[in-house]
Short mmCIF file of the N, C-alpha and C atoms (twelve columns), coordinates in Angstrom:
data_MODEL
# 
_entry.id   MODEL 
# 
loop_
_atom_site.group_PDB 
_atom_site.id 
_atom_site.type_symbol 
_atom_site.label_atom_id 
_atom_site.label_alt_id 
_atom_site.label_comp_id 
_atom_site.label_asym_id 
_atom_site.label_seq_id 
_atom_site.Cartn_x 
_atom_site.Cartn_y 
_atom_site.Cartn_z 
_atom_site.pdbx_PDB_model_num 
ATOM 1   N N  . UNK A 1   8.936  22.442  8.445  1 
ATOM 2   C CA . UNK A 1   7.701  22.310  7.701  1 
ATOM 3   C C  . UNK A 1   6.978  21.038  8.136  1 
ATOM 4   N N  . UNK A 2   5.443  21.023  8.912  1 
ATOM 5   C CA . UNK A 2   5.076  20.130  8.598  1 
ATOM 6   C C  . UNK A 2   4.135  19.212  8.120  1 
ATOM 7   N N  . UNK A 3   4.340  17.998  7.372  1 
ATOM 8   C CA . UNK A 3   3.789  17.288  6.416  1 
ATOM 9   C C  . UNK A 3   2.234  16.134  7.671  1 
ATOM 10  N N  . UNK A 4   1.831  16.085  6.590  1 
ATOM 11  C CA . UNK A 4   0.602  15.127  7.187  1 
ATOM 12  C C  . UNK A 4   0.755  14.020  7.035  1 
ATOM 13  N N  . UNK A 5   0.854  13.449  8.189  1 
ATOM 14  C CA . UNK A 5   1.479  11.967  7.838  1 
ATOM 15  C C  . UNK A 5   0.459  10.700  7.377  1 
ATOM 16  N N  . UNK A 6   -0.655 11.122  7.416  1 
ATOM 17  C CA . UNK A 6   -1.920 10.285  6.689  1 
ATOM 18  C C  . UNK A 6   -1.601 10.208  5.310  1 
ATOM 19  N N  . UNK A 7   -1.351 11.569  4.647  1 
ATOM 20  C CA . UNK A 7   -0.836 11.384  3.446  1 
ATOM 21  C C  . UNK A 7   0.415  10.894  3.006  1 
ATOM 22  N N  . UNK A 8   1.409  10.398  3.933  1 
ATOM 23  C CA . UNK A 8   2.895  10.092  2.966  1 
ATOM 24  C C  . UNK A 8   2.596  8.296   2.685  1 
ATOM 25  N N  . UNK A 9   2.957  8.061   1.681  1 
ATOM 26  C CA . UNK A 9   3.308  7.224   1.131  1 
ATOM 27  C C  . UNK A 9   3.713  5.769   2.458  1 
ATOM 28  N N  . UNK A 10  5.089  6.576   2.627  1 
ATOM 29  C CA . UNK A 10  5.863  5.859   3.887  1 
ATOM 30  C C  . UNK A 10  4.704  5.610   5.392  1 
ATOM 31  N N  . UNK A 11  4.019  6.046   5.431  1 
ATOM 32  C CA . UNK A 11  3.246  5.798   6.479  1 
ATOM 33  C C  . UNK A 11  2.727  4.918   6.050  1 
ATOM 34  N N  . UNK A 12  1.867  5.126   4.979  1 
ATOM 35  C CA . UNK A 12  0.746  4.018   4.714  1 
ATOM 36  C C  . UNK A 12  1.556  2.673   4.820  1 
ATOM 37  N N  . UNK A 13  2.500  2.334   3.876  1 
ATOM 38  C CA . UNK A 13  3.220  1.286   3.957  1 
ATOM 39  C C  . UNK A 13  3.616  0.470   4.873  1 
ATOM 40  N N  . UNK A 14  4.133  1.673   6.590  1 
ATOM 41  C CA . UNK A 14  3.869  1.031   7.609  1 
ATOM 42  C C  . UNK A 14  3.376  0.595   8.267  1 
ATOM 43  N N  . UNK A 15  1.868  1.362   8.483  1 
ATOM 44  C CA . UNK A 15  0.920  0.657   8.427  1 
ATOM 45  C C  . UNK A 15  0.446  -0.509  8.035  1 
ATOM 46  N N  . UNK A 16  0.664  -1.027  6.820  1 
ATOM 47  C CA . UNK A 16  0.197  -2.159  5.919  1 
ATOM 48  C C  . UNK A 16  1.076  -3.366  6.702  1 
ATOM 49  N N  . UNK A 17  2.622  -3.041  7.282  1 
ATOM 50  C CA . UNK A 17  3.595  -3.567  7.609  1 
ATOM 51  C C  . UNK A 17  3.488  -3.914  8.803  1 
ATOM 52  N N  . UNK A 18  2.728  -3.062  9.896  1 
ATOM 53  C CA . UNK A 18  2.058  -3.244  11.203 1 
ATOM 54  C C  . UNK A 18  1.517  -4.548  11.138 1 
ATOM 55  N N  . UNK A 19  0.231  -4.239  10.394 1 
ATOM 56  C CA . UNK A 19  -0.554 -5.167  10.357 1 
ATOM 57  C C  . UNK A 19  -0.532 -6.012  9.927  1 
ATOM 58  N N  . UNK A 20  0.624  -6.566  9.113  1 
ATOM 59  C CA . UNK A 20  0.764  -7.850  8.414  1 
ATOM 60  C C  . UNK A 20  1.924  -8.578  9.581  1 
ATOM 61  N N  . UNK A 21  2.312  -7.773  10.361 1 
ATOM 62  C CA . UNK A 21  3.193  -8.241  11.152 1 
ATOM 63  C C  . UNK A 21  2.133  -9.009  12.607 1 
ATOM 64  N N  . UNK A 22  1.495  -8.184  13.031 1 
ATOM 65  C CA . UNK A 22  0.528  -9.039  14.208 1 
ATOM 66  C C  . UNK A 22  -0.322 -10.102 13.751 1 
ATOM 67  N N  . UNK A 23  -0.429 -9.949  12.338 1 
ATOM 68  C CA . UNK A 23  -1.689 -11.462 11.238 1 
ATOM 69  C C  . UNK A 23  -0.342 -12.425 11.368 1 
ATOM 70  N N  . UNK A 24  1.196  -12.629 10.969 1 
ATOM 71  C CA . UNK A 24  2.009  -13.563 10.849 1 
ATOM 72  C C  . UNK A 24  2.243  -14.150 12.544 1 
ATOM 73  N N  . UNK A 25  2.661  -13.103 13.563 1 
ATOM 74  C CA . UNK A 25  3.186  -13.176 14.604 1 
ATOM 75  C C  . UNK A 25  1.671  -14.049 15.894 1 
ATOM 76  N N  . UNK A 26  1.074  -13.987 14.909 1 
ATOM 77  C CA . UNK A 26  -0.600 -14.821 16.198 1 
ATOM 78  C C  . UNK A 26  -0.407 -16.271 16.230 1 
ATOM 79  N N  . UNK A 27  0.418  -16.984 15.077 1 
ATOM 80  C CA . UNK A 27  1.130  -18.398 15.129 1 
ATOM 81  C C  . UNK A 27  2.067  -18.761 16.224 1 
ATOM 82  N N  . UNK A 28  2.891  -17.646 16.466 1 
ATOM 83  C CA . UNK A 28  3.944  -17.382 17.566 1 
ATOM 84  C C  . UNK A 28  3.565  -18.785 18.336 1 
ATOM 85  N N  . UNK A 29  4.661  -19.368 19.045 1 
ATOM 86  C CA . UNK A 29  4.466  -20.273 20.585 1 
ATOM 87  C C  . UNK A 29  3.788  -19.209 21.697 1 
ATOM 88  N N  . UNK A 30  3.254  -20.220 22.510 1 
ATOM 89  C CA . UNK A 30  3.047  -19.385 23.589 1 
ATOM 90  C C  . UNK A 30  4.112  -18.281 24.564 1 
ATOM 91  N N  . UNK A 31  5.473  -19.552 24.579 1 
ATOM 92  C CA . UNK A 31  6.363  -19.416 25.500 1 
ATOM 93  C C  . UNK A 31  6.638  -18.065 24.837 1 
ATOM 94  N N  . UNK A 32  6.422  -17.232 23.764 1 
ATOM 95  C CA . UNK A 32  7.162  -15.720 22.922 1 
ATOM 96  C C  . UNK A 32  6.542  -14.803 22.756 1 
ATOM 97  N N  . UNK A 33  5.662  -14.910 23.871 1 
ATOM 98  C CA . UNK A 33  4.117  -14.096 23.887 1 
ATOM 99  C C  . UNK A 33  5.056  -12.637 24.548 1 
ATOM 100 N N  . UNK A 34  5.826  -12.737 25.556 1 
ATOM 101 C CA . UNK A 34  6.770  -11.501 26.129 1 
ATOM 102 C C  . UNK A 34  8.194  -11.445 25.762 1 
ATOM 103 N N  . UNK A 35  8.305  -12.309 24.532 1 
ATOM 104 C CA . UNK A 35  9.360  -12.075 24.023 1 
ATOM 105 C C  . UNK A 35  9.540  -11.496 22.737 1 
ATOM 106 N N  . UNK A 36  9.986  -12.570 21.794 1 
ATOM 107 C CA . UNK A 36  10.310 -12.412 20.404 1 
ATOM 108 C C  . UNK A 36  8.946  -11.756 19.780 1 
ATOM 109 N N  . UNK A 37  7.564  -12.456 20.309 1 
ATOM 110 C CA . UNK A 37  6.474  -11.757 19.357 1 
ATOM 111 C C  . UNK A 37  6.708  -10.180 19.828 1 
ATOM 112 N N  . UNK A 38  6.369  -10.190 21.038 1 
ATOM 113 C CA . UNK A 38  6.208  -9.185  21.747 1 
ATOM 114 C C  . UNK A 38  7.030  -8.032  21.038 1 
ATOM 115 N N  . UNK A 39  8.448  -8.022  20.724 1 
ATOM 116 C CA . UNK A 39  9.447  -7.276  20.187 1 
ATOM 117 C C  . UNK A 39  9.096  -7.513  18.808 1 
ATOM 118 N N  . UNK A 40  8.952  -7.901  18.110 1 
ATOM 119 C CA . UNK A 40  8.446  -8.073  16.861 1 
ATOM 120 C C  . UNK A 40  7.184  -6.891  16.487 1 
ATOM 121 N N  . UNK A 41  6.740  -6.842  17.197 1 
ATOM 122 C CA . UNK A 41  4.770  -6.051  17.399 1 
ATOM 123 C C  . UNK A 41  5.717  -4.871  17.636 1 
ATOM 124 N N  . UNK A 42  6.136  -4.424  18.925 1 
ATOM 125 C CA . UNK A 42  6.930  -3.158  19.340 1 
ATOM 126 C C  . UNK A 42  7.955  -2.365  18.234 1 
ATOM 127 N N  . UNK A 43  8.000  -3.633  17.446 1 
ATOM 128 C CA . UNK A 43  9.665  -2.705  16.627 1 
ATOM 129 C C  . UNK A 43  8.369  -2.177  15.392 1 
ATOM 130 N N  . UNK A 44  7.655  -2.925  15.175 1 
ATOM 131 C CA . UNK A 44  6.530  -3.063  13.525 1 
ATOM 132 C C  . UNK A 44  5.697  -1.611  13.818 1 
ATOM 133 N N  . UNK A 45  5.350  -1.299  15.434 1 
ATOM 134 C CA . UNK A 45  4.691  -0.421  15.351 1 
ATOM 135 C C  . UNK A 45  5.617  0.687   15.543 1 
ATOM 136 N N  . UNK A 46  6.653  0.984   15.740 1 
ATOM 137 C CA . UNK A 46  7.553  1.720   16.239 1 
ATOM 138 C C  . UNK A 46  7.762  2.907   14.698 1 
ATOM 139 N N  . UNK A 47  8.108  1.832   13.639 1 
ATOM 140 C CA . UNK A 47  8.465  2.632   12.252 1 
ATOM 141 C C  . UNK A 47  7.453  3.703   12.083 1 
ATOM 142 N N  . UNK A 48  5.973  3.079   12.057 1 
ATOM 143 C CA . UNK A 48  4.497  3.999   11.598 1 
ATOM 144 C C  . UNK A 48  4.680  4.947   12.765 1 
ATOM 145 N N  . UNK A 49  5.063  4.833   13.992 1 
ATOM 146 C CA . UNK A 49  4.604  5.885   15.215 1 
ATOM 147 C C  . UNK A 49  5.651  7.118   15.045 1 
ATOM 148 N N  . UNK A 50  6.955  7.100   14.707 1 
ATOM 149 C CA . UNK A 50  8.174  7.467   14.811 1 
ATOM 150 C C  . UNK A 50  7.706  8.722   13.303 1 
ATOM 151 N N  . UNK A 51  7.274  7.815   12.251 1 
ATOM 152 C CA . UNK A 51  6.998  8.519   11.120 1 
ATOM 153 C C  . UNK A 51  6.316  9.887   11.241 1 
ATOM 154 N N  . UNK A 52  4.792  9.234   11.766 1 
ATOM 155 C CA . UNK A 52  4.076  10.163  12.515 1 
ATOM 156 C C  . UNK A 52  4.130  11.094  13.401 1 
ATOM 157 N N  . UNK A 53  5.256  10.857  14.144 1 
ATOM 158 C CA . UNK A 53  5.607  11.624  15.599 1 
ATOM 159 C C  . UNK A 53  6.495  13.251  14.922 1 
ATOM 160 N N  . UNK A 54  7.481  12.552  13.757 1 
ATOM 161 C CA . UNK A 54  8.271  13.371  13.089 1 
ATOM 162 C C  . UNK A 54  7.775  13.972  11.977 1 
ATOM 163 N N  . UNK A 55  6.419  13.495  11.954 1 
ATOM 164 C CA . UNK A 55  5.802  14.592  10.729 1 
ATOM 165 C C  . UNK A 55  5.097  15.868  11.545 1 
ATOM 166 N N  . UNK A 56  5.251  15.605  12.938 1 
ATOM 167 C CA . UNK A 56  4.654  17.318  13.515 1 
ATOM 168 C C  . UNK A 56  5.599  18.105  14.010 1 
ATOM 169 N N  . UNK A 57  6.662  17.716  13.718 1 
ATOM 170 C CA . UNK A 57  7.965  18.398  14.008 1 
ATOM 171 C C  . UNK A 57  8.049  19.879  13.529 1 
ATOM 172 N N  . UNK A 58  8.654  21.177  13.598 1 
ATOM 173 C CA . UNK A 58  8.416  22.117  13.234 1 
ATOM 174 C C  . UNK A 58  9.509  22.356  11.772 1 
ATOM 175 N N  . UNK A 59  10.792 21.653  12.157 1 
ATOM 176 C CA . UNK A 59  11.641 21.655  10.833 1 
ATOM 177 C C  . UNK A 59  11.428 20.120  10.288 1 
ATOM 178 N N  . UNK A 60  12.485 20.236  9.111  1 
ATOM 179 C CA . UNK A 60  12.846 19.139  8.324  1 
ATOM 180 C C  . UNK A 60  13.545 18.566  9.222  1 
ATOM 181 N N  . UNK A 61  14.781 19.010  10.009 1 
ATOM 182 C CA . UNK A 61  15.812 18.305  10.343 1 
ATOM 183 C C  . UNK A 61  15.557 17.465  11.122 1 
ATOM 184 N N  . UNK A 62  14.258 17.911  12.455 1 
ATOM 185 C CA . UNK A 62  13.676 16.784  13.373 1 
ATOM 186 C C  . UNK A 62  13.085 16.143  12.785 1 
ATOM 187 N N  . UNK A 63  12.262 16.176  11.924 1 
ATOM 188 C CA . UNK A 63  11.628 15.047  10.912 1 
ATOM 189 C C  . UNK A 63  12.595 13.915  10.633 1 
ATOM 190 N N  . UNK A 64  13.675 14.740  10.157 1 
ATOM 191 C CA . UNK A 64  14.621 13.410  9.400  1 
ATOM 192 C C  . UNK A 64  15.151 12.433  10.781 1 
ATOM 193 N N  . UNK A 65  15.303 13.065  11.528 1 
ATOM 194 C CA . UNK A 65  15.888 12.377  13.177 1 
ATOM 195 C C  . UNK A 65  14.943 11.269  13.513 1 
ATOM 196 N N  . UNK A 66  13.547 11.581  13.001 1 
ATOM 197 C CA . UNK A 66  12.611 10.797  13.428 1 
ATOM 198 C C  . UNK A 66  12.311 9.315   12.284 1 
ATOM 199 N N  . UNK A 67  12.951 9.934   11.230 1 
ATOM 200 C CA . UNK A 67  12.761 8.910   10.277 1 
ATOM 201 C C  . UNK A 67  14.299 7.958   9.952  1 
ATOM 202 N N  . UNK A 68  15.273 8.441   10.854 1 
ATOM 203 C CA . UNK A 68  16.457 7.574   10.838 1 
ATOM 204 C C  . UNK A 68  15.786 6.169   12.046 1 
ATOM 205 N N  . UNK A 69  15.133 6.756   13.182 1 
ATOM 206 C CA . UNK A 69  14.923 6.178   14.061 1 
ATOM 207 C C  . UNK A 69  13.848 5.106   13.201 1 
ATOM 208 N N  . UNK A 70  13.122 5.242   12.555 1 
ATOM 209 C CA . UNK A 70  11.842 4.373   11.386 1 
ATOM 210 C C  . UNK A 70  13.005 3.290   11.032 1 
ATOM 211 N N  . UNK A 71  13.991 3.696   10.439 1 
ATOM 212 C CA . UNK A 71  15.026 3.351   9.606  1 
ATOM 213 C C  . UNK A 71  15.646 2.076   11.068 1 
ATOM 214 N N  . UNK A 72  15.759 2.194   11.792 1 
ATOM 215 C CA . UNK A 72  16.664 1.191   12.642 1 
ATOM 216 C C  . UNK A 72  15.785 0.309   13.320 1 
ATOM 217 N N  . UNK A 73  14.634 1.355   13.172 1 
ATOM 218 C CA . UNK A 73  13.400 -0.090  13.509 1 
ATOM 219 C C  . UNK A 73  13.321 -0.750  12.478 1 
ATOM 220 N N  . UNK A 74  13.092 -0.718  11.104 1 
ATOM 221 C CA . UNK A 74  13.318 -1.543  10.414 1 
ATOM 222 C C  . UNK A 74  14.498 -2.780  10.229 1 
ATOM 223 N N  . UNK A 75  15.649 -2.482  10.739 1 
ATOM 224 C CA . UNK A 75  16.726 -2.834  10.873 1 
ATOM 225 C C  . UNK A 75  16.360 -3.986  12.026 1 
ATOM 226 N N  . UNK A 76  16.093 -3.391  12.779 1 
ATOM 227 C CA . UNK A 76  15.734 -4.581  13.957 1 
ATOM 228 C C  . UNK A 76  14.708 -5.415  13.542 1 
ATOM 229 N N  . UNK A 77  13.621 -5.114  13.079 1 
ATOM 230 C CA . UNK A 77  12.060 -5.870  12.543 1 
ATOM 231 C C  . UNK A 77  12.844 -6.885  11.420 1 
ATOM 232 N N  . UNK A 78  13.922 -6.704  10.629 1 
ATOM 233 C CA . UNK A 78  14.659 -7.741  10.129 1 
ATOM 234 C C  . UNK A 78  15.199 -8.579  10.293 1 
ATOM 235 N N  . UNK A 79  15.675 -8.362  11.696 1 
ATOM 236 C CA . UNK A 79  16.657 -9.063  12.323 1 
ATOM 237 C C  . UNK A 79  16.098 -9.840  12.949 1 
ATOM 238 N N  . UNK A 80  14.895 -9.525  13.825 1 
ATOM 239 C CA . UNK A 80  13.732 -10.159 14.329 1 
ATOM 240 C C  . UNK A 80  12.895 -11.435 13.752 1 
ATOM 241 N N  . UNK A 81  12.798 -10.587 12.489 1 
ATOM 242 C CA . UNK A 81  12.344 -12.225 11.620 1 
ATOM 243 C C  . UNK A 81  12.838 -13.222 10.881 1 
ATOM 244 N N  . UNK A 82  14.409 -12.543 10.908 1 
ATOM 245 C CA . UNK A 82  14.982 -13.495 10.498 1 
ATOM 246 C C  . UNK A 82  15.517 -15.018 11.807 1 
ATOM 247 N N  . UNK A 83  15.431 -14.403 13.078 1 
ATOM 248 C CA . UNK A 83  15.762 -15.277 13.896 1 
ATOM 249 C C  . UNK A 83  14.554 -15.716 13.910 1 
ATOM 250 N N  . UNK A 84  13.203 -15.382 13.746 1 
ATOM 251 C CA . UNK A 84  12.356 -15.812 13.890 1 
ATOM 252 C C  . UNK A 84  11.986 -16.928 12.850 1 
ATOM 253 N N  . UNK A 85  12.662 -16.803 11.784 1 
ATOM 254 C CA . UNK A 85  12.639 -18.085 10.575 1 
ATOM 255 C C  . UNK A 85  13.914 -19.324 11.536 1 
ATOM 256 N N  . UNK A 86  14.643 -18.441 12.070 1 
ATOM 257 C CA . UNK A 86  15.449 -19.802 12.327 1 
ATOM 258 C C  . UNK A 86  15.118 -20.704 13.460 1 
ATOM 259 N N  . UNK A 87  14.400 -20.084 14.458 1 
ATOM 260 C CA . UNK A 87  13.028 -20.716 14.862 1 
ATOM 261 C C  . UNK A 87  12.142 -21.525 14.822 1 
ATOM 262 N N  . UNK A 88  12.017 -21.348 13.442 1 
ATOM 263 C CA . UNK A 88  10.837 -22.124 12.866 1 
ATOM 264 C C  . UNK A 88  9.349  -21.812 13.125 1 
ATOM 265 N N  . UNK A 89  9.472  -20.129 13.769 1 
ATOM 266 C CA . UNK A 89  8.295  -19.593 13.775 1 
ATOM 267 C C  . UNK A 89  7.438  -19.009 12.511 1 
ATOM 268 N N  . UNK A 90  8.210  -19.230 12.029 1 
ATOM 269 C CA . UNK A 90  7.458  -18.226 10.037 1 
ATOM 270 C C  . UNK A 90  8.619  -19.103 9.015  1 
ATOM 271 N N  . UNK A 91  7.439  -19.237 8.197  1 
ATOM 272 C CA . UNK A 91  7.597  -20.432 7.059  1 
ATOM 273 C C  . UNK A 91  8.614  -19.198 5.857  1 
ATOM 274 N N  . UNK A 92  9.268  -20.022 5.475  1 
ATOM 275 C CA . UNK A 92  10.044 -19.165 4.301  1 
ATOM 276 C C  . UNK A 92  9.814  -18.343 3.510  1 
ATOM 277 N N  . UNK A 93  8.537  -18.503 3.287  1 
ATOM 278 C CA . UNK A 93  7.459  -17.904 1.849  1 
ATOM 279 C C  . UNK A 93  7.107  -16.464 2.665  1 
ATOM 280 N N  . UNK A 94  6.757  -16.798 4.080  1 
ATOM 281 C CA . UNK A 94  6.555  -15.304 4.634  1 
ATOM 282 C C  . UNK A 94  7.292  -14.422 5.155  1 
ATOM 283 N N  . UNK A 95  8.768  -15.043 5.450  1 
ATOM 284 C CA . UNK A 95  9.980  -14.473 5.887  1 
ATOM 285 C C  . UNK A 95  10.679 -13.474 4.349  1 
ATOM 286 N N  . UNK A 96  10.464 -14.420 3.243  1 
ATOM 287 C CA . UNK A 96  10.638 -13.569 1.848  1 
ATOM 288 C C  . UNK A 96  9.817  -12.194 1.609  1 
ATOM 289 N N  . UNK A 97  8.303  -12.401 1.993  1 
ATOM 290 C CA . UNK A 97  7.473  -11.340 1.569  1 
ATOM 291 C C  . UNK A 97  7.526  -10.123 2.672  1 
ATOM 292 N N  . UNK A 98  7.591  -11.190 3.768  1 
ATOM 293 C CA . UNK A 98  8.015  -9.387  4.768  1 
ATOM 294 C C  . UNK A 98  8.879  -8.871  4.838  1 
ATOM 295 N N  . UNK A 99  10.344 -9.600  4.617  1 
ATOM 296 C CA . UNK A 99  11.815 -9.329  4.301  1 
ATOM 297 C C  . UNK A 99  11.477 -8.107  3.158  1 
ATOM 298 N N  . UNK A 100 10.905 -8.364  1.981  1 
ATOM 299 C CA . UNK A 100 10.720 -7.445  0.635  1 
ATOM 300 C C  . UNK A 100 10.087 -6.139  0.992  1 
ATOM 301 N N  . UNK A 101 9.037  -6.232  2.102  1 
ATOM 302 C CA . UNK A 101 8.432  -4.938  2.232  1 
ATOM 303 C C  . UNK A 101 8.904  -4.381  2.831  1 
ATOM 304 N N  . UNK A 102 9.930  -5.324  4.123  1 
ATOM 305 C CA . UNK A 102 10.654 -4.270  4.951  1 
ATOM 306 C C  . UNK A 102 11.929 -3.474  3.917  1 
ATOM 307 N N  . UNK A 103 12.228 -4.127  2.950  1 
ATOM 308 C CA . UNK A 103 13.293 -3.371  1.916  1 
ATOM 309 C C  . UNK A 103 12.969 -2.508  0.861  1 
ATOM 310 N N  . UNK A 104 11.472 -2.792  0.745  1 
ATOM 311 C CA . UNK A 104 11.205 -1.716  -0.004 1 
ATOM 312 C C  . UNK A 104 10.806 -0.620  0.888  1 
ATOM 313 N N  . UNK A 105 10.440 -0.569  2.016  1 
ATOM 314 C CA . UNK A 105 10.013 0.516   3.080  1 
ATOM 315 C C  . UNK A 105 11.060 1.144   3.470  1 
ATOM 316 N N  . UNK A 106 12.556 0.630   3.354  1 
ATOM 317 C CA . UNK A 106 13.572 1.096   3.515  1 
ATOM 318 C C  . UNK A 106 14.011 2.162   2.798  1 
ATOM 319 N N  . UNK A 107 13.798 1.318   1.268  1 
ATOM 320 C CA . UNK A 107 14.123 2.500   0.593  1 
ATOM 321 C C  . UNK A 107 13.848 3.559   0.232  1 
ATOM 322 N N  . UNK A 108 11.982 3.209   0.650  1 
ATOM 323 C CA . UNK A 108 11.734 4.685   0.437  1 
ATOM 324 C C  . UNK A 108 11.650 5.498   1.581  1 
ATOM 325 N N  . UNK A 109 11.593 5.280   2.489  1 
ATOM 326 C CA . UNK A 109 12.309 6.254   3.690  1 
ATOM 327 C C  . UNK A 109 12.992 6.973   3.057  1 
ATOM 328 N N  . UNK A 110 13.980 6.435   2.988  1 
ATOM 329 C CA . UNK A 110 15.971 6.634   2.535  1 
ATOM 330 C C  . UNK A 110 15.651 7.890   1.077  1 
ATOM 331 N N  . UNK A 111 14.876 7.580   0.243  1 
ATOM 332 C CA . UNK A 111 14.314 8.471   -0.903 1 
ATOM 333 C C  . UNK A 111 13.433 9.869   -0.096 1 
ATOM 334 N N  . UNK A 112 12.581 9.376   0.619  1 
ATOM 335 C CA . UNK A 112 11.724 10.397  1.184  1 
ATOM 336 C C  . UNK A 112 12.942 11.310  1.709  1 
ATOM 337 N N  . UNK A 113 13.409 11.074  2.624  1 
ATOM 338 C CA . UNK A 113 14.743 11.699  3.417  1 
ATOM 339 C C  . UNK A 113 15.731 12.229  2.348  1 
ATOM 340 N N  . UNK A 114 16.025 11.858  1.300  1 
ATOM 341 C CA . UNK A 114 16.937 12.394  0.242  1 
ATOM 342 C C  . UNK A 114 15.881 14.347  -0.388 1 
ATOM 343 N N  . UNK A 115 14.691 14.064  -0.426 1 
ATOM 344 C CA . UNK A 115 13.887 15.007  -1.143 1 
ATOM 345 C C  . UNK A 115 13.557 15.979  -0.164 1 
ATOM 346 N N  . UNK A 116 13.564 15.574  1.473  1 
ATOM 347 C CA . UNK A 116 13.649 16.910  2.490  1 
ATOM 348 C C  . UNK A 116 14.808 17.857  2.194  1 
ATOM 349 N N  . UNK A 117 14.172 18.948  2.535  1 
ATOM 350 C CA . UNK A 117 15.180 19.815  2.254  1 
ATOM 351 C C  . UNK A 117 15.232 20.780  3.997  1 
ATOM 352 N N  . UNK A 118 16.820 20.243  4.597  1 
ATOM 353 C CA . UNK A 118 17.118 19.876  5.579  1 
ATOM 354 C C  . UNK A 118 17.663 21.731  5.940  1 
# 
């Protein structure tokens, strides 16, 4: 079955998550312009594209394949900013608020994926 991914919830969110990720990551050093930012931008857009890619899927089951893959980009986009706090590239206050959205984006993946019916 497939869903429109303009309309899910989980998209929009990534979206919002995209873009709050390239507004934090423009502070970046120069020297991380092909690195850490660089992978940072790649993993942020990866969740919204993956979402999208698996909402034209013809079943549920490739959908869900596509939204485990959302799921480990998130995983990495965490991991990412957290080395990126130890860095000293992103101040604490913003490592908390994107940390939160990446966990609440988690979970509702993880919910969305519970309500397919596979």
């Amino acid at each position: 079955m497939k869903h429109n991914f303009k309309h899910l919830n989980i998209w929009k969110l990534s979206i919002e998550l995209a873009d709050e990720i390239y507004v934090i990551t423009d502070s970046f050093p120069k020297n991380e312009e092909f690195g850490l930012k660089s992978q940072i931008r790649r993993c942020s857009v990866s969740v919204a594209s993956n979402i999208a890619e698996g909402s034209s899927r013809s079943s549920n089951k490739d959908f869900n394949r596509f939204l485990e893959i959302s799921l480990g980009s998130l995983y990495e986009l965490q991991t990412q900013i957290i080395i990126s706090g130890n860095r000293d590239y992103l101040e604490n206050s913003k490592i908390e608020i994107i940390e939160n959205k990446i966990t609440e984006l988690q979970r509702m993946i993880s919910g969305f994926q519970k309500n397919l019916t596979l």
